[in-house]
XYZ file of C-alpha atoms in Angstrom:
570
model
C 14.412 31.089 9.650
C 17.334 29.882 11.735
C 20.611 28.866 9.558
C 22.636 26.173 10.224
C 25.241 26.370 12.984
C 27.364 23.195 12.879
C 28.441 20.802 10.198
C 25.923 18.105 11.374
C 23.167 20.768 11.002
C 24.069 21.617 7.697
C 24.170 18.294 6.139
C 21.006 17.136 8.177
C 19.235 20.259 6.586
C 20.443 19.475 3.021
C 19.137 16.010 3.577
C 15.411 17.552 5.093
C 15.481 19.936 1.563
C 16.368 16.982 -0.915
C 13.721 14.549 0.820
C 10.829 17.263 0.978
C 11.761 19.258 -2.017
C 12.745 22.346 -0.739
C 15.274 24.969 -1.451
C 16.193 25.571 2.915
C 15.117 24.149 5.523
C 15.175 25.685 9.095
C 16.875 23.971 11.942
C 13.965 24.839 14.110
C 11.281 23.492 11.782
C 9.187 20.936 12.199
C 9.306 17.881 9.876
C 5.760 16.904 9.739
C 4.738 20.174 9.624
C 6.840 20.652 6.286
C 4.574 17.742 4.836
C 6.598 14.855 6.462
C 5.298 11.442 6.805
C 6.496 8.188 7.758
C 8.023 7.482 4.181
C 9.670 10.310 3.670
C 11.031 9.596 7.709
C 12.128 6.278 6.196
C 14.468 7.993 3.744
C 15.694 10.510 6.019
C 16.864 7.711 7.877
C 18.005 5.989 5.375
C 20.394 9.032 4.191
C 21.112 9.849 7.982
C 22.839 6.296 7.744
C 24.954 6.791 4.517
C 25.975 10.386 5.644
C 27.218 9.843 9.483
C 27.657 6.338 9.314
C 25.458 6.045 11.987
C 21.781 3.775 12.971
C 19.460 5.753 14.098
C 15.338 4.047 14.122
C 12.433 5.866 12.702
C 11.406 6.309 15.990
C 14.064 8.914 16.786
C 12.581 11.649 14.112
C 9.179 11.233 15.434
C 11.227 12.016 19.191
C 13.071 14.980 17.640
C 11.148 16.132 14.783
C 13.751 19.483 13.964
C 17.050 19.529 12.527
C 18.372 20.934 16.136
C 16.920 18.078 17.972
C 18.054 15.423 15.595
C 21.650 16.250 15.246
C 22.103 16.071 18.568
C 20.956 12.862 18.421
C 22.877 12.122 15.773
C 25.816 13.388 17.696
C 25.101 11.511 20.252
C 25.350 8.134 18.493
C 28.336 9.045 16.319
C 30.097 8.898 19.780
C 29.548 5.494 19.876
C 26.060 5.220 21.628
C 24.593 2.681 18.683
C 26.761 1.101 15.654
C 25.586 -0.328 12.731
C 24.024 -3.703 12.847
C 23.599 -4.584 9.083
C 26.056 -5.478 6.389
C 26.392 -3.402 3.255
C 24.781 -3.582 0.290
C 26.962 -4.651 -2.422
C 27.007 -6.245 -5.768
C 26.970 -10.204 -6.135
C 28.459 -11.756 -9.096
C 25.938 -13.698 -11.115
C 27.692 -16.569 -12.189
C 25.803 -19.168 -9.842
C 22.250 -19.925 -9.156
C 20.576 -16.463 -7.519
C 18.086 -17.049 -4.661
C 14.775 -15.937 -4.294
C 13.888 -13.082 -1.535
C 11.581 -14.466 1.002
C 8.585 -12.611 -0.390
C 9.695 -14.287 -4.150
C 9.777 -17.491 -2.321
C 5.960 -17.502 -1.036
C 4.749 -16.188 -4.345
C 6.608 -18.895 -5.790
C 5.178 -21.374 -3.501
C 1.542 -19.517 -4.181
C 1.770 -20.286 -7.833
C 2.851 -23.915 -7.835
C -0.269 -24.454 -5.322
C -2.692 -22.593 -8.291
C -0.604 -21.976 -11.015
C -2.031 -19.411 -13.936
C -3.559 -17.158 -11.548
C -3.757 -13.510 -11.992
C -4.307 -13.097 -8.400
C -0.725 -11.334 -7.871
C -1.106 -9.563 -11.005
C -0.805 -5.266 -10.590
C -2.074 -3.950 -13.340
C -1.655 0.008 -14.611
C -3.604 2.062 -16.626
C -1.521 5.173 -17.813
C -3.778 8.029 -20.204
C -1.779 9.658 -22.454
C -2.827 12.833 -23.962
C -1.696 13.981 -27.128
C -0.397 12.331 -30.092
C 1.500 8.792 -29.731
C 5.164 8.137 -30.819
C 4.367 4.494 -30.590
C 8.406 3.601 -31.804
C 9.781 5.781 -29.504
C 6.916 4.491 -26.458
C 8.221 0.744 -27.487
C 11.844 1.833 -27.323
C 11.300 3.536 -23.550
C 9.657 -0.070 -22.337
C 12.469 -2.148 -23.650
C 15.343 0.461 -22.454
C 12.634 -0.098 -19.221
C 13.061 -3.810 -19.338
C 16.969 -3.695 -19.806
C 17.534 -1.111 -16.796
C 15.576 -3.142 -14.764
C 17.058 -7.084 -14.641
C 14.238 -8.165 -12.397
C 11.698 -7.343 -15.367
C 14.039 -9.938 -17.184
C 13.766 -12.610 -15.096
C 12.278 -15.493 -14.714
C 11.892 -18.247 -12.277
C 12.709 -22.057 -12.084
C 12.833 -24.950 -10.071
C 16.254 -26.590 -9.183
C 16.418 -30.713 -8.651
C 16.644 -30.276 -5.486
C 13.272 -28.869 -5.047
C 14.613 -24.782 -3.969
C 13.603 -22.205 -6.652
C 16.411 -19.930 -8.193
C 15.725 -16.785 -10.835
C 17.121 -16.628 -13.815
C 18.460 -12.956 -15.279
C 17.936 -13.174 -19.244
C 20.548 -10.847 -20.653
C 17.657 -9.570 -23.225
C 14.737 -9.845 -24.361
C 12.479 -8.759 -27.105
C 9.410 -6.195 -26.112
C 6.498 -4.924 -28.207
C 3.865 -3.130 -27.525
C 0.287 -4.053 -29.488
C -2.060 -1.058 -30.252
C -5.803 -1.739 -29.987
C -8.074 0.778 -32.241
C -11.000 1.561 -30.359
C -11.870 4.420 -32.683
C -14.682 2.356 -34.557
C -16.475 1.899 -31.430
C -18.931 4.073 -30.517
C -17.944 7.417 -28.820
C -20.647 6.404 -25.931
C -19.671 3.475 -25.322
C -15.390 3.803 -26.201
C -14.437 4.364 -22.349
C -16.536 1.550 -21.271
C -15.162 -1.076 -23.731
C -11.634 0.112 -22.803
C -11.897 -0.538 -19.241
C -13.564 -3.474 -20.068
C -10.524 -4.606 -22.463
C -8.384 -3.451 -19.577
C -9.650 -5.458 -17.109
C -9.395 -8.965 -19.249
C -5.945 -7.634 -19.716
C -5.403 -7.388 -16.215
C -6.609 -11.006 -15.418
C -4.323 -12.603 -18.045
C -2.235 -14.997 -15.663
C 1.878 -14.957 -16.515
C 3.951 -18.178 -16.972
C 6.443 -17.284 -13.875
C 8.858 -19.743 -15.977
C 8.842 -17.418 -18.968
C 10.202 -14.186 -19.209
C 9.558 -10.996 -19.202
C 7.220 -11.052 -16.329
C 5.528 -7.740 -18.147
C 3.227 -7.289 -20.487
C 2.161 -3.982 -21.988
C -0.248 -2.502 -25.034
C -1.836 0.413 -26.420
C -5.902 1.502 -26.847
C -6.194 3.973 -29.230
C -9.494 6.104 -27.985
C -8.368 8.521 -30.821
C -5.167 10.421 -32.318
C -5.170 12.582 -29.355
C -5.669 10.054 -26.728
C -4.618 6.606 -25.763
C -4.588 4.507 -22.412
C -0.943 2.620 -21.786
C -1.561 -0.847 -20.338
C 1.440 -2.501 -18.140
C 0.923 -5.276 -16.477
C 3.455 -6.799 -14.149
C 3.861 -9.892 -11.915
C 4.118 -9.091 -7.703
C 7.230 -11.325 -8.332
C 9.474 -8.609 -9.525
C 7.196 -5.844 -9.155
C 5.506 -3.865 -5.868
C 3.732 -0.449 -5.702
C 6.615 1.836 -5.231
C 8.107 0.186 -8.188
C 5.344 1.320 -10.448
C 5.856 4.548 -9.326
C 9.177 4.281 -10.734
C 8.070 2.763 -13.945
C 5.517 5.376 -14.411
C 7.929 8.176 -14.208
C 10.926 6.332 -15.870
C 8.700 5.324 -18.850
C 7.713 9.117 -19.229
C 11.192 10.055 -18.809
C 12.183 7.933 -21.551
C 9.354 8.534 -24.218
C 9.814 11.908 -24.066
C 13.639 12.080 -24.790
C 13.422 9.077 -27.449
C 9.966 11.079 -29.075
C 13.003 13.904 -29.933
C 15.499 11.744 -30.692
C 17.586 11.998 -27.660
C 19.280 9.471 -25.614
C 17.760 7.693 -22.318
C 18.401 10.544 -19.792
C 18.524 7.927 -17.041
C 21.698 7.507 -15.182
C 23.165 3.710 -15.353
C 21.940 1.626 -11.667
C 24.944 0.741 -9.685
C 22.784 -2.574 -7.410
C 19.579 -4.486 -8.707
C 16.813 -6.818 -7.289
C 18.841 -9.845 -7.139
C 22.028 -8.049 -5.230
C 19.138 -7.297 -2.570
C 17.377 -11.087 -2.385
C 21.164 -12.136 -1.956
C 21.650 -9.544 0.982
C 18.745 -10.358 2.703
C 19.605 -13.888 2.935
C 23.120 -13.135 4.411
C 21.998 -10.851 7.289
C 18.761 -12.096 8.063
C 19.367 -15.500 9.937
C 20.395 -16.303 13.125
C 20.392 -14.053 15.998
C 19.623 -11.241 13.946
C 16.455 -12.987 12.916
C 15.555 -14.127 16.319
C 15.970 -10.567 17.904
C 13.391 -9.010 15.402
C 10.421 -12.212 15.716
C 11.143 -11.716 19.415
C 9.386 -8.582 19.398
C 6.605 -9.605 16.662
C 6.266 -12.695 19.214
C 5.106 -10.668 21.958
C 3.273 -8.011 20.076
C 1.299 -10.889 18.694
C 0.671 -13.007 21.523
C -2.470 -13.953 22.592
C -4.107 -12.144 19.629
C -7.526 -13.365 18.109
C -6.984 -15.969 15.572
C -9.959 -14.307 13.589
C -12.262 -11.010 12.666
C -15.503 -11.816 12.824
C -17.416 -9.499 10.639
C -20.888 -9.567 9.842
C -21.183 -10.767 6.277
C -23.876 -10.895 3.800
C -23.503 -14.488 2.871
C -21.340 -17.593 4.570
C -17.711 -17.912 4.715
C -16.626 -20.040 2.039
C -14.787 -23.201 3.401
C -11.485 -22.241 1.355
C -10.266 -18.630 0.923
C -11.366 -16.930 -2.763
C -10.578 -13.924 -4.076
C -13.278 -12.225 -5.852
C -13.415 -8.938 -5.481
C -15.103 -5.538 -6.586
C -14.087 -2.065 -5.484
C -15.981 1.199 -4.087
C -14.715 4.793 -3.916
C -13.747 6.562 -0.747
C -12.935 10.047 -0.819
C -12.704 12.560 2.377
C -12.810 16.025 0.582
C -10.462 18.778 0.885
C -12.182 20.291 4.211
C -12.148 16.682 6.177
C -8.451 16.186 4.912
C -7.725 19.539 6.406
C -9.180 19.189 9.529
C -7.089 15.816 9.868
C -3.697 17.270 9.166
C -4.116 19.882 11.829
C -5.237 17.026 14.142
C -1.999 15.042 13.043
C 0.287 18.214 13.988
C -1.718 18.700 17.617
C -1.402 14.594 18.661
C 2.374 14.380 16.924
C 0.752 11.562 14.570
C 0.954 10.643 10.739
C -2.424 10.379 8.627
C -1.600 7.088 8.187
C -1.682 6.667 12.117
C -5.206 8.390 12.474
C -6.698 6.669 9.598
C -5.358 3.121 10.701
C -7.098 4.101 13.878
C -10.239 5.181 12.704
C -10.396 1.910 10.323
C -9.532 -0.238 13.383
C -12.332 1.421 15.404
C -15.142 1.023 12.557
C -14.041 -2.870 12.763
C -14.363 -3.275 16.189
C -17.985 -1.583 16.225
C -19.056 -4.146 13.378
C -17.297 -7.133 14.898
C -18.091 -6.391 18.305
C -14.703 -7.321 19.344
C -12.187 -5.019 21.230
C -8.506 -6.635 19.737
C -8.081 -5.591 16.316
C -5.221 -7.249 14.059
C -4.624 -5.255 10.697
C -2.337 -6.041 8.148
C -0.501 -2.919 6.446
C 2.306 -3.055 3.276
C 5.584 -0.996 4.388
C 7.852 -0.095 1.474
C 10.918 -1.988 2.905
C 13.116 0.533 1.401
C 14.980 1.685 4.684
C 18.357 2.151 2.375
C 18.608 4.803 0.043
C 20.973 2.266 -2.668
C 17.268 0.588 -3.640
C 15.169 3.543 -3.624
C 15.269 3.321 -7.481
C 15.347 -0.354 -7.874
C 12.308 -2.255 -9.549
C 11.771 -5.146 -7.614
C 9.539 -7.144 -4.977
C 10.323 -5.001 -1.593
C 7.042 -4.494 -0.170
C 6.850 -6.137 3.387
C 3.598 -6.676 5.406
C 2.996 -6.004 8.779
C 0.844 -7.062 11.375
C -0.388 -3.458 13.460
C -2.551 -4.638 16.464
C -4.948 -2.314 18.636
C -6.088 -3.423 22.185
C -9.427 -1.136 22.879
C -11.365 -0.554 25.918
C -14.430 0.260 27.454
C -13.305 3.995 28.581
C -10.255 4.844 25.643
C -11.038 7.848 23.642
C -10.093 7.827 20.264
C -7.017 10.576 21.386
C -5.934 7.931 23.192
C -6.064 4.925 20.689
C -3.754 7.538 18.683
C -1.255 7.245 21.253
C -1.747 3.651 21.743
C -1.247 3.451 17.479
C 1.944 5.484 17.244
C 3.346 3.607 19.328
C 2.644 0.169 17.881
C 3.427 1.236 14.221
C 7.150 2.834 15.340
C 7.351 -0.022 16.893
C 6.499 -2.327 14.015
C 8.715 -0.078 11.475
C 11.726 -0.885 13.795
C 11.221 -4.559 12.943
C 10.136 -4.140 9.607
C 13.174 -6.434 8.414
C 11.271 -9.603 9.688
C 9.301 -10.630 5.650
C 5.862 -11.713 6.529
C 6.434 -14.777 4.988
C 9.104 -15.464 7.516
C 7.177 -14.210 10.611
C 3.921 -16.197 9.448
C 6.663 -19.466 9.524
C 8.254 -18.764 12.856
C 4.955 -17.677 14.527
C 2.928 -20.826 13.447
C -1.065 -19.370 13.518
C -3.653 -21.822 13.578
C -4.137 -22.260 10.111
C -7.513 -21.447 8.337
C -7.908 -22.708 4.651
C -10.632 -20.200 4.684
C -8.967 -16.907 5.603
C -5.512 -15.692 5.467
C -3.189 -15.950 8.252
C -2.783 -13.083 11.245
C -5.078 -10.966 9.606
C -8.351 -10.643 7.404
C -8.176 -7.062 6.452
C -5.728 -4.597 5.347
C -5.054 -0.871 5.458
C -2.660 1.142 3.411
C -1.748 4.879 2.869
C 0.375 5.592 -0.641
C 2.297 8.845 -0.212
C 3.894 9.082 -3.758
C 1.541 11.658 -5.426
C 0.498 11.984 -8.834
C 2.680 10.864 -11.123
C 3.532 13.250 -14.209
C 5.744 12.906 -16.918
C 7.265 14.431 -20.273
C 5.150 14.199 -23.383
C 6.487 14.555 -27.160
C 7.850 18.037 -27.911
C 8.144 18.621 -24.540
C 4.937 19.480 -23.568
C 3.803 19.384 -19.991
C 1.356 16.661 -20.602
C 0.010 14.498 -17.890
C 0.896 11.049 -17.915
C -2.959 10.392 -15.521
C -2.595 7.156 -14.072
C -6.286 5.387 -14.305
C -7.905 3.044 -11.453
C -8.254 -0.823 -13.182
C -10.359 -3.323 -11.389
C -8.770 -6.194 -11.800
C -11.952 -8.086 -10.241
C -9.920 -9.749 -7.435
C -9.613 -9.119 -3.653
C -6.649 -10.440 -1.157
C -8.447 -10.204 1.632
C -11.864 -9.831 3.463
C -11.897 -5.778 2.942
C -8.526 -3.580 2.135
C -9.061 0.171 2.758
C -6.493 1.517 0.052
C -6.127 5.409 0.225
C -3.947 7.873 -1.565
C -2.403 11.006 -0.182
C -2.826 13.842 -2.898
C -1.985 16.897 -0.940
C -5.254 18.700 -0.876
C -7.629 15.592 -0.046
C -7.261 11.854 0.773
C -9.216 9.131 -1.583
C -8.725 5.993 -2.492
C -10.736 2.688 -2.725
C -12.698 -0.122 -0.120
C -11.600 -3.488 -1.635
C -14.068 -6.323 -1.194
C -14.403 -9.659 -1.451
C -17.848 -10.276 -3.176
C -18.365 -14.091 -2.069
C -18.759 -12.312 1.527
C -20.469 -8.906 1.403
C -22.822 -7.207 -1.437
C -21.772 -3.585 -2.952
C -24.792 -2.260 -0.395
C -23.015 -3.206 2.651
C -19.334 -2.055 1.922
C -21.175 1.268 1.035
C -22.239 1.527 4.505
C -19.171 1.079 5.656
C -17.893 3.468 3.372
C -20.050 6.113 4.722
C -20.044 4.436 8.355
C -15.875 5.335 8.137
C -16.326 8.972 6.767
C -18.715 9.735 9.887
C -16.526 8.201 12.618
C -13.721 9.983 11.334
C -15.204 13.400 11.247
C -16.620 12.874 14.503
C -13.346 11.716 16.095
C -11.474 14.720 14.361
C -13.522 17.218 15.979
C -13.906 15.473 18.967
C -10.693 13.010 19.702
C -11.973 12.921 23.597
C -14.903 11.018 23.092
C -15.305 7.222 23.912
C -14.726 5.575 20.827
C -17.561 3.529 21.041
C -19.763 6.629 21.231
C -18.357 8.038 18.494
C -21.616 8.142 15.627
C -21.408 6.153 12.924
C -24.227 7.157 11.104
C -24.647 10.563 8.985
C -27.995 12.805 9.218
C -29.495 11.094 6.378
C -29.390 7.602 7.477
C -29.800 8.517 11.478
C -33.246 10.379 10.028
C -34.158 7.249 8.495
C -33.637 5.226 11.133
C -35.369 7.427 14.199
C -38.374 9.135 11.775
C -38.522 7.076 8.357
C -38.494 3.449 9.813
C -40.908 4.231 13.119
C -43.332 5.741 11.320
C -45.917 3.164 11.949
C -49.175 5.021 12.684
C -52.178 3.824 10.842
C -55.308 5.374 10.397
C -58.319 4.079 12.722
C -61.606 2.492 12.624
C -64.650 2.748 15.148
C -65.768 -1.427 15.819
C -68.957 -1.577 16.836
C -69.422 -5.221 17.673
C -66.914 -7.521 19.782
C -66.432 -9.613 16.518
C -65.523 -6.504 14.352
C -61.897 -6.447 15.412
C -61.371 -10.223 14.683
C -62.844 -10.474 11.556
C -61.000 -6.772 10.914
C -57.418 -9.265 11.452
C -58.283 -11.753 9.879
C-alpha cells in the first residue's frame, strides 16, 4: 500500500474508494484490477470534473489506470492544457412550456406513428419475501412518484405541431393486489408470469399521467411479486436500478413508521432535456457527428443473417428470449484476459459477439448498436429519467486478425465512441441520413449490452435483510433482429439472447447461444488465433457432425443376376 503524497492524490483516491466501495485505495493500484469498468470510469470522470474543475475523457483512465498516473494528468490539465467545454447544469424555472430531450422526441414521434404500443414498455418483476405492508409499499411508490417529476409527467402536442411535457404537481397512486393463493401450488408461478407478462404488454396513454403502473400477486402471506411498469419516455435501465433500491429504501422505513430516509433532489429530468438543448447545437454538435461521420462511413447499410423464415417487408417486433450464462470458471478466465490485453468485459464480449456475426453473415464489417448510460455528470446520477443513449460500435475484420487483435481494434473504437457519446442517436440517425429500410432499423440490426449495476437488495419490514430478487419478465417483444443482453454479477456473467420470432425459431438462436459460449472460450485461451479459425462448435455437436451424420454404411447384398441391382433400386 502506497499513501497518498499530494493533495491531488488524496482527493483522486477518495474519489477511487467512494466509486468502488472501498475503505483506501493505493496510489499505485490498478483501477480495473480493483473491479473497474467503463461505468464506474464514467463516474470517476464525472467526479474528476466537479472536484478539479477540470475535462478530462474516459480515455485518459484507461491511459493511466493508477491514482499516480492520473493526477498527473490531472495536473497537467489544471494548468490549462484542456478547459471545460460544457455549460453547467442548473435548474430551469417551469413556468413555460418544457421541451422534450431528443430521445423523448423520437419516442414521441414513435407513438404518434403506432400509438398504444407496449413496444417501449420496461417492465419489472420485484419478489418480495416475507410478509407485505401493502399501506406502507403504496406510500413508498407515491413518495416514488413525487421525488421523481418525470414519473409525473405527461406529454402533449402544442398547435404548432412541437411536443412539450407537462409536470403534474401530484397525482394519486395505488397499488392493486392480485390473490393467486386459490390457484394451484403447481401451477401458481406459471399463472403469475403469465399475469405478468399481459401486464407488461398493457400500452400507456403518453397523454395521461403517471406514465407508471404498478400491482401486487399474492403467491402467499410470505411471498409476493411487485409489478412496475414504466414508459422508456421517462424511464431507462439505470433508472430502475434506482427505483428498485429507492422503493426498498422507502418500504422499509414507512413499514416502521419512519420518515422517507431519502435526501430531497436538488435537478430533475426536465432541468436535463432543457440543458441538452442549450449546449448541443451548433458547432458543438457538428464537432461530435464529425467523428460519428467518419467512423460510419462507408459502412454496410445491412447484416445479412441467415434466417429461418423471410424478412418481413416492414420491421415487427415479436420477440421471445433464451438464457445465456458463462459460469463462474469461463467468467474467470475472461477477467484475467481483460487485465493481460488492458480491456473491459464489455470490450471482449462485444468482440466475441461481433465475431460470431461475421461467421454467420459471412461478412467482415460489423455495425453493432450498444445503450451507454449517458450519465457522464455526477448531478443526474440519481435522477429518474430517459438518459440512455445508443451507439453505433463498428469492427472492420480481416483475413489474418487474431481475435487479440480485434481487442485492440475494439478498445479503441468504443473510447472513441464514449468521447462522443453526447451526439443522441436520434440526432446522429438525422444528420447521417442512412438509406432507409421500412424493414429493419437504421445503422444497425443487432444490439449488445453489458449492465454493471449488480443485484439489487433492499430493506424489508422489521429490518430484516430480505432480498428484494428482481425477476426476468418477457414482455414478448424484440427491438431488433437479436440483442445479446448480459449482466455482470461478480462471480459469473449471464444474461439473455433477444429474438425476433418472425425471423429465426427458438432452435436456431440456441445455436447461437452455444455457437457464442464456444468462440469465446476458445478465444480466451487462445486470443492469437485467426478469428475465423476460432471453433464454433462444442464436442457434442462437432461429434455429431463428423461421426453421427456420416454414418452412412449399409449392410450388403450378393446380386447374382445383372437385373438384381435394378430391380434392388427400384
Amino acid at each position: 500500500f502506497v499513501a497518498p503524497r499530494n493533495p491531488t492524490e488524496m482527493r483522486l483516491a477518495a474519489i477511487w474508494a467512494e466509486v468502488l466501495h472501498l475503505d483506501s485505495v493505493s496510489v499505485t493500484d490498478d483501477f480495473f484490477s480493483l473491479g473497474g469498468h467503463s461505468l464506474l470510469a464514467t463516474q470517476v470522470v464525472s467526479r474528476v470534473r466537479k472536484a478539479f474543475d477540470v475535462e478530462l475523457p474516459l480515455r485518459a483512465l484507461f491511459e493511466a489506470p493508477t491514482v499516480a498516473a492520473l493526477a498527473a494528468r490531472v495536473d497537467a490539465v489544471g494548468r490549462g492544457d484542456l478547459s471545460l467545454q460544457r455549460p453547467p447544469l442548473v435548474a430551469v424555472p417551469r413556468t413555460g412550456p418544457i421541451p422534450l430531450s431528443f430521445a423523448q422526441q423520437r419516442l414521441w414521434f414513435l407513438d404518434r406513428l403506432q400509438p398504444g404500443s407496449p413496444f417501449y414498455n420496461i417492465p419489472s418483476a420485484i419478489l418480495l419475501h416475507g410478509g407485505l405492508n401493502l399501506a406502507a409499499l403504496e406510500r413508498a411508490i407515491q413518495e416514488l412518484v413525487q421525488r421523481h417529476e418525470a414519473l409525473r409527467t405527461s406529454f402533449h402536442d402544442q398547435a404548432d405541431g412541437e411536443a412539450v411535457q407537462h409536470i403534474h404537481p401530484r397525482v394519486e397512486m395505488s397499488v392493486p393486489v392480485t390473490d393467486l393463493e386459490g390457484v394451484p401450488e403447481a401451477t401458481r408461478e406459471t399463472e403469475a408470469l403469465r399475469l405478468a407478462q399481459l401486464e407488461a404488454q398493457k400500452p400507456f396513454d403518453l397523454s395521461q399521467a403517471p406514465l407508471l403502473r404498478a400491482s401486487v400477486l399474492r403467491l402467499s402471506e410470505q411471498r409476493h411479486i411487485l409489478l412496475v411498469t414504466v414508459h422508456h419516455i421517462v424511464s431507462d435501465g439505470w433508472s430502475n436500478g434506482i427505483l428498485t433500491r429507492e422503493v426498498g429504501e422507502l418500504y422499509g422505513a414507512f413499514s416502521q413508521g419512519r420518515p422517507s430516509p431519502l435526501a430531497p433532489l436538488e435537478l430533475q429530468y426536465a432541468d436535463y432535456a432543457a440543458w441538452q438543448r442549450g449546449w448541443l447545437r451548433d458547432e458543438a454538435l457538428s464537432q461530435q457527428v464529425s467523428w460519428w461521420r467518419g467512423q460510419l462511413s462507408g459502412a454496410p447499410h445491412a447484416l445479412e443473417l441467415p434466417t429461418d423464415r423471410p424478412r418481413p417487408p416492414v420491421q415487427t417486433a415479436n420477440g421471445g428470449t433464451l438464457a445465456i450464462d458463462l459460469g463462474a470458471q469461463l467468467t474467470a478466465e475472461l477477467r484475467a484476459l481483460c487485465l493481460r490485453e488492458g480491456v473491459t468485459p464489455f470490450m471482449a464480449l462485444l468482440s466475441a459477439f461481433q465475431v460470431l456475426l461475421a461467421r454467420y453473415s459471412g461478412q467482415d464489417d460489423i455495425v453493432v448498436g450498444s445503450p451507454i448510460a449517458n450519465r457522464q455528470r455526477s448531478e443526474i446520477e440519481g435522477i429518474v429519467g430517459f438518459f440512455v443513449n445508443t451507439l453505433a460500435l463498428r469492427a472492420r475484420l480481416t483475413e489474418k486478425m487474431t481475435f487479440r487483435e480485434l481487442l485492440a481494434q475494439v478498445k479503441e473504437t468504443t473510447l472513441g465512441a464514449y468521447t462522443h457519446q453526447d451526439v443522441p442517436f436520434e440526432k446522429l440517425v438525422d444528420e447521417l441520413k442512412p438509406e432507409r429500410d421500412l424493414s429493419r432499423s437504421p445503422l444497425f440490426q443487432v444490439m449488445f449490452a453489458l449492465q454493471n449495476t449488480g443485484r439489487s437488495v433492499g430493506p424489508q419490514e422489521d429490518g430484516d435483510a430480505g432480498v428484494l430478487q428482481p425477476m426476468q419478465v418477457d414482455s414478448g417483444t424484440a427491438k431488433f433482429d437479436l440483442s445479446l443482453l448480459c449482466g455482470d454479477y461478480g462471480d459469473d456473467i449471464g444474461g439473455l439472447l433477444e429474438f425476433n420470432t418472425d425471423l429465426f425459431d427458438r432452435g436456431t438462436a440456441e445455436r447461437m447461444g452455444k455457437h457464442l459460449v464456444s468462440l469465446l472460450k476458445s478465444a480466451v485461451n487462445n486470443p492469437g488465433q485467426s478469428l475465423w479459425r476460432l471453433p464454433l462448435l462444442d464436442e457434442q455437436e462437432r461429434h455429431q457432425f463428423l461421426v453421427s451424420w456420416n454414418d452412412t454404411s449399409r449392410e450388403s447384398h450378393a446380386v447374382t443376376t445383372m437385373h438384381g441391382p435394378f430391380e434392388a433400386q427400384v
